[in-house]
CSV table of C-alpha atoms in Angstrom, one decimal:
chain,number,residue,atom,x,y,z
A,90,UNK,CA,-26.0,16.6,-38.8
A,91,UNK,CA,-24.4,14.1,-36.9
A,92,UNK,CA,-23.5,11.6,-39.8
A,93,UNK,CA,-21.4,14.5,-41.4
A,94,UNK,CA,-18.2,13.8,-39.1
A,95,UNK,CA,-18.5,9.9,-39.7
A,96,UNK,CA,-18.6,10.8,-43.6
A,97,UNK,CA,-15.7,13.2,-42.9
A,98,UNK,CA,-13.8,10.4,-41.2
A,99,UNK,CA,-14.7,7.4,-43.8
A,100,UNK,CA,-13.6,9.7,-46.3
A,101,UNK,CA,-10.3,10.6,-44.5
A,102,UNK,CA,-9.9,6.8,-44.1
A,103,UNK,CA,-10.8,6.5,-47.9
A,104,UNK,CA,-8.4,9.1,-49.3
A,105,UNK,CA,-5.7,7.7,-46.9
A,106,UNK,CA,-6.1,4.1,-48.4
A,107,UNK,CA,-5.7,5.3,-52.0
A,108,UNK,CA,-2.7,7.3,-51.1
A,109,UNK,CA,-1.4,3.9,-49.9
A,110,UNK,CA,-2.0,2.2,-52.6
A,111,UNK,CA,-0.7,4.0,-56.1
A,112,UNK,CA,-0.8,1.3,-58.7
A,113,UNK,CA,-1.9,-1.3,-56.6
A,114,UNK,CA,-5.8,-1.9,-57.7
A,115,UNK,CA,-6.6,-4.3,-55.0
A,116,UNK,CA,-5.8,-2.4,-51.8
A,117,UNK,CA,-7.6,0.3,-54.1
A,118,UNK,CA,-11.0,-1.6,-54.2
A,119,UNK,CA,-10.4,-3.3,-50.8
A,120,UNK,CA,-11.0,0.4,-49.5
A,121,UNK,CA,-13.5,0.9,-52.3
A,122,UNK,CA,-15.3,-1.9,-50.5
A,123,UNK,CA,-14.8,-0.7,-47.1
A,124,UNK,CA,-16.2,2.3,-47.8
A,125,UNK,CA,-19.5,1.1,-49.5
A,126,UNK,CA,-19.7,-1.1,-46.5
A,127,UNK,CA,-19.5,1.5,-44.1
A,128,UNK,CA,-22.3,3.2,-46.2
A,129,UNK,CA,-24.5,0.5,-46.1
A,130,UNK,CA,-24.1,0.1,-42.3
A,131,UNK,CA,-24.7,3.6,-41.7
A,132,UNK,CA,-27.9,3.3,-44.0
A,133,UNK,CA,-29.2,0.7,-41.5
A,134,UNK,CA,-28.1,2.1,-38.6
A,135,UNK,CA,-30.4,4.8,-39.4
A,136,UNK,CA,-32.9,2.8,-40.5
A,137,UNK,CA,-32.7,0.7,-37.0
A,138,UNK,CA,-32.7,4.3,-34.9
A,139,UNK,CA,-35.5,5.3,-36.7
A,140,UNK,CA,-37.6,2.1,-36.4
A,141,UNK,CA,-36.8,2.1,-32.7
A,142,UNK,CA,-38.0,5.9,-32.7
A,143,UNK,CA,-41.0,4.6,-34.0
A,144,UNK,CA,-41.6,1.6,-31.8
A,145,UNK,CA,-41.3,4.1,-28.9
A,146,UNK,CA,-44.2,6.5,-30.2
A,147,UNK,CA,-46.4,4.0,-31.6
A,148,UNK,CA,-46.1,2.1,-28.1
A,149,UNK,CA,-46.6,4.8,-25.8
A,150,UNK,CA,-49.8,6.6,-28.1
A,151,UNK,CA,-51.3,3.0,-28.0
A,152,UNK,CA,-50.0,2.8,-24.0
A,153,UNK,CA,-51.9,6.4,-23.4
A,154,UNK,CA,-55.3,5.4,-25.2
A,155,UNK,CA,-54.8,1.7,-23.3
A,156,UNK,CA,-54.8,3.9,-19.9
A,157,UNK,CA,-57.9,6.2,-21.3
């Protein structure tokens, strides 16, 4: 869904970096890195939306049987 065009554009990014960098092994891990970060970060970022998703329904059920 919507983390399809941020994958499209790390991996544009990713294959960008590797073109840049023939023979040299430390630009190549440096976006090797970059891009496992940027995985990781979009791991929690979902993680964060969907604990904040949750906060929201768990407040207002318990908000709506407060009020009953």
């Amino acid at each position: 869904f919507f983390f399809l065009p941020l994958y499209n554009l790390i991996l544009n990014f990713f294959k960008k970096n590797r073109r840049k960098s023939i023979g040299n092994i430390d630009v190549f891990s440096g976006s090797l890195m970059s891009f496992i970060l940027m995985y990781i970060a979009s791991f929690v970022f979902l993680f964060f939306f969907l604990c904040l998703i949750f906060y929201c329904v768990i407040f207002n059920c318990f908000k709506n049987s407060l009020f009953w």
